[in-house]
PDB file of C-alpha atoms in Angstrom:
ATOM      1  CA  MET A  32     -14.878 -17.612  -0.139  1.00  0.00           C
ATOM      2  CA  ASP A  33     -17.679 -17.531   1.869  1.00  0.00           C
ATOM      3  CA  GLY A  34     -18.466 -13.667   1.066  1.00  0.00           C
ATOM      4  CA  HIS A  35     -17.760 -12.411   4.582  1.00  0.00           C
ATOM      5  CA  LEU A  36     -14.147 -10.538   4.555  1.00  0.00           C
ATOM      6  CA  LYS A  37     -12.618  -9.696   7.827  1.00  0.00           C
ATOM      7  CA  LEU A  38      -9.427  -7.825   7.754  1.00  0.00           C
ATOM      8  CA  TYR A  39      -7.010  -7.478  10.810  1.00  0.00           C
ATOM      9  CA  ASP A  40      -5.999  -4.080  10.681  1.00  0.00           C
ATOM     10  CA  PHE A  41      -4.085  -0.819  12.209  1.00  0.00           C
ATOM     11  CA  GLU A  42      -5.064   2.548  10.944  1.00  0.00           C
ATOM     12  CA  ARG A  43      -1.907   3.987  10.965  1.00  0.00           C
ATOM     13  CA  SER A  44      -0.156   1.153   8.956  1.00  0.00           C
ATOM     14  CA  GLY A  45       0.385   1.688   5.105  1.00  0.00           C
ATOM     15  CA  ASN A  46       0.556  -1.558   4.325  1.00  0.00           C
ATOM     16  CA  CYS A  47      -3.124  -2.233   5.857  1.00  0.00           C
ATOM     17  CA  HIS A  48      -3.804   0.939   4.116  1.00  0.00           C
ATOM     18  CA  LYS A  49      -3.089  -0.892   0.558  1.00  0.00           C
ATOM     19  CA  VAL A  50      -5.568  -3.537   1.610  1.00  0.00           C
ATOM     20  CA  ARG A  51      -8.583  -0.936   2.850  1.00  0.00           C
ATOM     21  CA  LEU A  52      -8.090   0.966  -0.371  1.00  0.00           C
ATOM     22  CA  MET A  53      -8.261  -1.829  -2.859  1.00  0.00           C
ATOM     23  CA  LEU A  54     -11.279  -3.373  -0.777  1.00  0.00           C
ATOM     24  CA  SER A  55     -12.985   0.174  -1.026  1.00  0.00           C
ATOM     25  CA  LEU A  56     -12.194   0.445  -4.878  1.00  0.00           C
ATOM     26  CA  LEU A  57     -13.641  -2.843  -5.168  1.00  0.00           C
ATOM     27  CA  HIS A  58     -16.658  -1.567  -3.254  1.00  0.00           C
ATOM     28  CA  GLN A  59     -16.128  -5.062  -0.890  1.00  0.00           C
ATOM     29  CA  PRO A  60     -17.937  -4.695   2.492  1.00  0.00           C
ATOM     30  CA  TYR A  61     -15.435  -6.230   5.333  1.00  0.00           C
ATOM     31  CA  GLU A  62     -15.353  -6.503   9.030  1.00  0.00           C
ATOM     32  CA  SER A  63     -12.422  -4.591  10.528  1.00  0.00           C
ATOM     33  CA  VAL A  64     -10.258  -6.044  13.506  1.00  0.00           C
ATOM     34  CA  ARG A  65      -8.143  -3.672  15.168  1.00  0.00           C
ATOM     35  CA  VAL A  66      -4.464  -5.040  16.003  1.00  0.00           C
ATOM     36  CA  ASP A  67      -2.683  -2.803  18.072  1.00  0.00           C
ATOM     37  CA  ILE A  68       0.944  -2.812  16.427  1.00  0.00           C
ATOM     38  CA  THR A  69       2.439  -0.641  19.268  1.00  0.00           C
ATOM     39  CA  GLY A  70       2.543  -3.360  22.031  1.00  0.00           C
ATOM     40  CA  GLN A  71       0.220  -1.145  24.293  1.00  0.00           C
ATOM     41  CA  GLU A  72      -3.111  -3.571  23.705  1.00  0.00           C
ATOM     42  CA  PRO A  73      -2.457  -7.289  23.472  1.00  0.00           C
ATOM     43  CA  PRO A  74      -3.868  -8.577  20.055  1.00  0.00           C
ATOM     44  CA  PRO A  75      -7.025 -10.670  19.374  1.00  0.00           C
ATOM     45  CA  PRO A  76      -6.395 -14.317  20.485  1.00  0.00           C
ATOM     46  CA  GLU A  77      -6.579 -15.798  17.154  1.00  0.00           C
ATOM     47  CA  PHE A  78      -3.998 -13.207  15.676  1.00  0.00           C
ATOM     48  CA  GLU A  79      -0.811 -15.226  16.278  1.00  0.00           C
ATOM     49  CA  LYS A  80      -2.280 -18.090  14.441  1.00  0.00           C
ATOM     50  CA  LEU A  81      -3.317 -16.185  11.405  1.00  0.00           C
ATOM     51  CA  SER A  82       0.016 -14.146  11.171  1.00  0.00           C
ATOM     52  CA  PRO A  83       2.901 -16.171  12.042  1.00  0.00           C
ATOM     53  CA  ARG A  84       5.069 -12.943  11.794  1.00  0.00           C
ATOM     54  CA  ALA A  85       2.852 -11.003  14.290  1.00  0.00           C
ATOM     55  CA  GLN A  86       2.495  -8.223  11.541  1.00  0.00           C
ATOM     56  CA  VAL A  87      -0.743  -6.570  10.057  1.00  0.00           C
ATOM     57  CA  PRO A  88      -2.642  -6.902   7.867  1.00  0.00           C
ATOM     58  CA  VAL A  89      -4.269 -10.316   7.819  1.00  0.00           C
ATOM     59  CA  LEU A  90      -7.255 -11.106   5.369  1.00  0.00           C
ATOM     60  CA  VAL A  91      -9.871 -13.946   6.062  1.00  0.00           C
ATOM     61  CA  ASP A  92     -12.001 -14.600   3.629  1.00  0.00           C
ATOM     62  CA  GLY A  93     -14.123 -18.050   4.701  1.00  0.00           C
ATOM     63  CA  GLU A  94     -11.316 -20.685   4.982  1.00  0.00           C
ATOM     64  CA  VAL A  95      -8.802 -18.350   3.559  1.00  0.00           C
ATOM     65  CA  ALA A  96      -6.537 -16.629   5.688  1.00  0.00           C
ATOM     66  CA  LEU A  97      -3.591 -14.453   4.015  1.00  0.00           C
ATOM     67  CA  TRP A  98      -0.957 -12.463   5.567  1.00  0.00           C
ATOM     68  CA  ASP A  99       1.106  -9.863   3.435  1.00  0.00           C
ATOM     69  CA  SER A 100      -0.106  -6.631   2.041  1.00  0.00           C
ATOM     70  CA  THR A 101       1.263  -7.799  -1.351  1.00  0.00           C
ATOM     71  CA  ALA A 102       0.003 -11.254  -1.322  1.00  0.00           C
ATOM     72  CA  ILE A 103      -3.601  -9.969  -0.189  1.00  0.00           C
ATOM     73  CA  LEU A 104      -3.686  -7.563  -2.965  1.00  0.00           C
ATOM     74  CA  VAL A 105      -3.329 -10.200  -5.493  1.00  0.00           C
ATOM     75  CA  TYR A 106      -5.605 -12.445  -4.011  1.00  0.00           C
ATOM     76  CA  LEU A 107      -8.311  -9.696  -4.194  1.00  0.00           C
ATOM     77  CA  ALA A 108      -7.733  -8.671  -7.755  1.00  0.00           C
ATOM     78  CA  ARG A 109      -8.313 -12.141  -8.687  1.00  0.00           C
ATOM     79  CA  CYS A 110     -11.049 -12.993  -6.576  1.00  0.00           C
ATOM     80  CA  TYR A 111     -12.835  -9.649  -6.086  1.00  0.00           C
ATOM     81  CA  GLY A 112     -11.341  -7.595  -9.160  1.00  0.00           C
ATOM     82  CA  GLY A 113     -10.960  -8.124 -13.149  1.00  0.00           C
ATOM     83  CA  GLU A 114      -8.120  -9.416 -15.241  1.00  0.00           C
ATOM     84  CA  SER A 115      -7.018  -5.942 -15.476  1.00  0.00           C
ATOM     85  CA  TRP A 116      -6.000  -5.584 -12.039  1.00  0.00           C
ATOM     86  CA  LEU A 117      -3.148  -7.981 -12.582  1.00  0.00           C
ATOM     87  CA  GLY A 118      -1.997  -7.387 -15.998  1.00  0.00           C
ATOM     88  CA  GLU A 119      -3.981  -9.148 -18.927  1.00  0.00           C
ATOM     89  CA  ASP A 120      -1.332 -10.928 -20.183  1.00  0.00           C
ATOM     90  CA  ALA A 121       2.223 -12.476 -18.961  1.00  0.00           C
ATOM     91  CA  VAL A 122       4.216  -9.265 -19.939  1.00  0.00           C
ATOM     92  CA  GLY A 123       1.618  -7.215 -17.915  1.00  0.00           C
ATOM     93  CA  GLU A 124       1.618  -9.324 -14.990  1.00  0.00           C
ATOM     94  CA  ALA A 125       5.546  -9.236 -14.954  1.00  0.00           C
ATOM     95  CA  GLU A 126       5.461  -5.474 -15.240  1.00  0.00           C
ATOM     96  CA  VAL A 127       2.676  -5.428 -12.495  1.00  0.00           C
ATOM     97  CA  MET A 128       5.411  -7.699 -10.247  1.00  0.00           C
ATOM     98  CA  GLN A 129       8.075  -5.164 -11.082  1.00  0.00           C
ATOM     99  CA  TRP A 130       6.310  -2.585  -9.211  1.00  0.00           C
ATOM    100  CA  LEU A 131       5.476  -4.625  -6.520  1.00  0.00           C
ATOM    101  CA  ALA A 132       9.286  -5.714  -5.830  1.00  0.00           C
ATOM    102  CA  LEU A 133       9.538  -1.584  -5.875  1.00  0.00           C
ATOM    103  CA  ALA A 134       7.103  -1.470  -2.980  1.00  0.00           C
ATOM    104  CA  GLN A 135       8.346  -3.931  -1.170  1.00  0.00           C
ATOM    105  CA  ASN A 136      11.883  -2.778  -1.537  1.00  0.00           C
ATOM    106  CA  GLU A 137      13.001   1.214  -2.443  1.00  0.00           C
ATOM    107  CA  ILE A 138       9.686   2.210  -1.137  1.00  0.00           C
ATOM    108  CA  LEU A 139       9.582   0.237   2.184  1.00  0.00           C
ATOM    109  CA  TYR A 140      13.015   0.476   3.536  1.00  0.00           C
ATOM    110  CA  GLY A 141      13.371   4.316   1.886  1.00  0.00           C
ATOM    111  CA  LEU A 142       9.810   6.069   2.378  1.00  0.00           C
ATOM    112  CA  ALA A 143       8.196   3.824   5.064  1.00  0.00           C
ATOM    113  CA  ARG A 144      11.223   3.411   7.278  1.00  0.00           C
ATOM    114  CA  ALA A 145      11.930   7.123   7.426  1.00  0.00           C
ATOM    115  CA  ARG A 146       8.221   7.786   8.616  1.00  0.00           C
ATOM    116  CA  SER A 147       8.839   4.724  11.208  1.00  0.00           C
ATOM    117  CA  VAL A 148      12.046   6.629  12.437  1.00  0.00           C
ATOM    118  CA  LYS A 149      10.394  10.059  12.875  1.00  0.00           C
ATOM    119  CA  LEU A 150       6.686   8.951  14.074  1.00  0.00           C
ATOM    120  CA  LEU A 151       7.714   5.565  15.920  1.00  0.00           C
ATOM    121  CA  GLY A 152      11.163   6.346  17.030  1.00  0.00           C
ATOM    122  CA  ARG A 153      12.380   2.931  14.962  1.00  0.00           C
ATOM    123  CA  PRO A 154      16.053   2.710  15.232  1.00  0.00           C
ATOM    124  CA  TRP A 155      16.449   2.577  11.441  1.00  0.00           C
ATOM    125  CA  ASN A 156      19.322   4.685   9.760  1.00  0.00           C
ATOM    126  CA  MET A 157      17.386   7.771   8.427  1.00  0.00           C
ATOM    127  CA  ALA A 158      19.921   8.837   5.899  1.00  0.00           C
ATOM    128  CA  GLU A 159      19.851   5.471   4.184  1.00  0.00           C
ATOM    129  CA  ALA A 160      16.192   5.296   4.327  1.00  0.00           C
ATOM    130  CA  ARG A 161      16.024   9.019   2.838  1.00  0.00           C
ATOM    131  CA  GLN A 162      18.486   7.846   0.049  1.00  0.00           C
ATOM    132  CA  LEU A 163      16.453   4.754  -1.118  1.00  0.00           C
ATOM    133  CA  GLY A 164      13.202   6.666  -0.803  1.00  0.00           C
ATOM    134  CA  ALA A 165      14.752   9.222  -3.129  1.00  0.00           C
ATOM    135  CA  THR A 166      15.603   6.451  -5.709  1.00  0.00           C
ATOM    136  CA  ALA A 167      11.978   5.076  -5.312  1.00  0.00           C
ATOM    137  CA  LEU A 168      10.617   8.102  -5.862  1.00  0.00           C
ATOM    138  CA  ASP A 169      13.156   8.806  -9.058  1.00  0.00           C
ATOM    139  CA  VAL A 170      12.135   5.602 -10.762  1.00  0.00           C
ATOM    140  CA  LEU A 171       8.451   6.601 -10.205  1.00  0.00           C
ATOM    141  CA  GLU A 172       8.900   9.993 -11.782  1.00  0.00           C
ATOM    142  CA  GLY A 173      10.925   8.140 -14.713  1.00  0.00           C
ATOM    143  CA  ARG A 174       7.768   6.262 -15.235  1.00  0.00           C
ATOM    144  CA  LEU A 175       4.916   8.623 -14.632  1.00  0.00           C
ATOM    145  CA  THR A 176       6.447  11.594 -16.695  1.00  0.00           C
ATOM    146  CA  ASP A 177       4.820  10.195 -19.620  1.00  0.00           C
ATOM    147  CA  HIS A 178       2.118   7.578 -17.877  1.00  0.00           C
ATOM    148  CA  ASP A 179      -0.548   7.800 -16.042  1.00  0.00           C
ATOM    149  CA  TRP A 180      -0.274   4.877 -14.524  1.00  0.00           C
ATOM    150  CA  LEU A 181       2.591   2.387 -13.362  1.00  0.00           C
ATOM    151  CA  VAL A 182       1.577  -0.529 -15.755  1.00  0.00           C
ATOM    152  CA  ARG A 183      -0.228  -0.008 -19.548  1.00  0.00           C
ATOM    153  CA  ASN A 184      -2.512   2.662 -19.281  1.00  0.00           C
ATOM    154  CA  HIS A 185      -4.952   1.572 -16.625  1.00  0.00           C
ATOM    155  CA  LEU A 186      -4.927   1.085 -12.784  1.00  0.00           C
ATOM    156  CA  THR A 187      -3.223  -2.129 -11.431  1.00  0.00           C
ATOM    157  CA  ILE A 188      -2.501  -3.453  -7.718  1.00  0.00           C
ATOM    158  CA  ALA A 189       1.090  -2.048  -8.683  1.00  0.00           C
ATOM    159  CA  ASP A 190      -0.533   1.498  -8.185  1.00  0.00           C
ATOM    160  CA  ILE A 191      -2.140   0.529  -5.283  1.00  0.00           C
ATOM    161  CA  ALA A 192       0.784  -0.792  -3.759  1.00  0.00           C
ATOM    162  CA  CYS A 193       3.136   1.928  -4.218  1.00  0.00           C
ATOM    163  CA  TYR A 194       0.338   4.379  -3.222  1.00  0.00           C
ATOM    164  CA  PRO A 195       0.570   4.768   0.673  1.00  0.00           C
ATOM    165  CA  TYR A 196       3.778   5.217   1.396  1.00  0.00           C
ATOM    166  CA  VAL A 197       4.703   7.749  -1.062  1.00  0.00           C
ATOM    167  CA  ALA A 198       1.553   9.799   0.070  1.00  0.00           C
ATOM    168  CA  LEU A 199       2.799   9.571   3.163  1.00  0.00           C
ATOM    169  CA  ALA A 200       6.254  10.639   2.401  1.00  0.00           C
ATOM    170  CA  HIS A 201       6.142  13.747   4.106  1.00  0.00           C
ATOM    171  CA  GLU A 202       5.865  12.372   7.674  1.00  0.00           C
ATOM    172  CA  GLY A 203       9.383  10.979   7.040  1.00  0.00           C
ATOM    173  CA  ASP A 204      10.339  14.440   6.217  1.00  0.00           C
ATOM    174  CA  ILE A 205      10.934  13.575   2.689  1.00  0.00           C
ATOM    175  CA  SER A 206       9.383  16.224   0.182  1.00  0.00           C
ATOM    176  CA  LEU A 207       7.387  15.347  -3.241  1.00  0.00           C
ATOM    177  CA  GLU A 208       8.133  18.751  -4.602  1.00  0.00           C
ATOM    178  CA  PRO A 209      10.785  17.865  -6.912  1.00  0.00           C
ATOM    179  CA  TYR A 210       8.426  14.966  -8.094  1.00  0.00           C
ATOM    180  CA  PRO A 211       5.778  16.610 -10.227  1.00  0.00           C
ATOM    181  CA  ALA A 212       4.712  13.686 -11.999  1.00  0.00           C
ATOM    182  CA  VAL A 213       4.583  11.631  -9.103  1.00  0.00           C
ATOM    183  CA  ARG A 214       2.164  14.229  -7.536  1.00  0.00           C
ATOM    184  CA  ARG A 215      -0.064  14.251 -10.409  1.00  0.00           C
ATOM    185  CA  TRP A 216      -0.268  10.528  -9.907  1.00  0.00           C
ATOM    186  CA  LEU A 217      -1.247  10.726  -6.260  1.00  0.00           C
ATOM    187  CA  GLN A 218      -4.340  12.834  -7.510  1.00  0.00           C
ATOM    188  CA  ARG A 219      -5.665  10.560 -10.029  1.00  0.00           C
ATOM    189  CA  ILE A 220      -5.593   7.888  -7.342  1.00  0.00           C
ATOM    190  CA  GLU A 221      -7.262  10.259  -5.004  1.00  0.00           C
ATOM    191  CA  ALA A 222      -9.895  10.930  -7.282  1.00  0.00           C
ATOM    192  CA  LEU A 223     -11.003   7.030  -8.223  1.00  0.00           C
ATOM    193  CA  ASP A 224     -14.463   6.224  -7.265  1.00  0.00           C
ATOM    194  CA  GLY A 225     -14.393   4.672  -4.366  1.00  0.00           C
ATOM    195  CA  TYR A 226     -10.836   6.082  -2.927  1.00  0.00           C
ATOM    196  CA  MET A 227     -10.695   6.226   0.536  1.00  0.00           C
ATOM    197  CA  GLY A 228      -8.123   8.121   2.544  1.00  0.00           C
ATOM    198  CA  MET A 229      -5.953   7.944   5.809  1.00  0.00           C
ATOM    199  CA  GLN A 230      -4.792   9.706   8.469  1.00  0.00           C
ATOM    200  CA  GLY A 231      -1.329  11.467   7.483  1.00  0.00           C
ATOM    201  CA  ILE A 232      -2.194  11.455   3.681  1.00  0.00           C
ATOM    202  CA  GLU A 233      -2.867  15.188   2.463  1.00  0.00           C
ATOM    203  CA  THR A 234      -4.654  15.314  -0.730  1.00  0.00           C
ATOM    204  CA  GLU A 235      -4.537  18.838  -1.240  1.00  0.00           C
ATOM    205  CA  ARG A 236      -1.453  19.461  -3.586  1.00  0.00           C
ATOM    206  CA  ASP A 237      -0.259  21.818  -6.147  1.00  0.00           C
TER     207      ASP A 237
END
């Protein structure tokens, strides 16, 4: 680590926003390098080597180069955050991993894909995406009805990983109206010191 963080980023990517939000909450400065994932502009020449899947985000920290938003969140928590971000013990860490799995499965293949169909015309099955999105929201609502955060009683990277595509659900025509506990959780995140939003996230909720 050399203290200079560089993020290969696309402003409308929820996965990129997970990293931007984490960096902002940690009050870590970084250099943003835009990568146009729509294909209308060529990527920076070094991007292909940094990202073998040709996907954003990618984080470079000195000699360290990491792709995948989940891996980057773990790295930032370990190197720039504190023990609480990952869970203080084996059980806490395992509980964080459970929610990271939800973020990379039902939230990604549900909420994120529904948004991609609506906004980008991607050829996913919208009905299937909405069904998976509803499953994700049901799971979140079940946890958050009696808890402020997804793991233990404090913010972790589990909350950061799940946040963006839930907050953007309306862009896939998925309503959060039936999920009051989820809406309250979004508001708690949006009230954090260092919170930053992104285009499409509506922070005014009932």
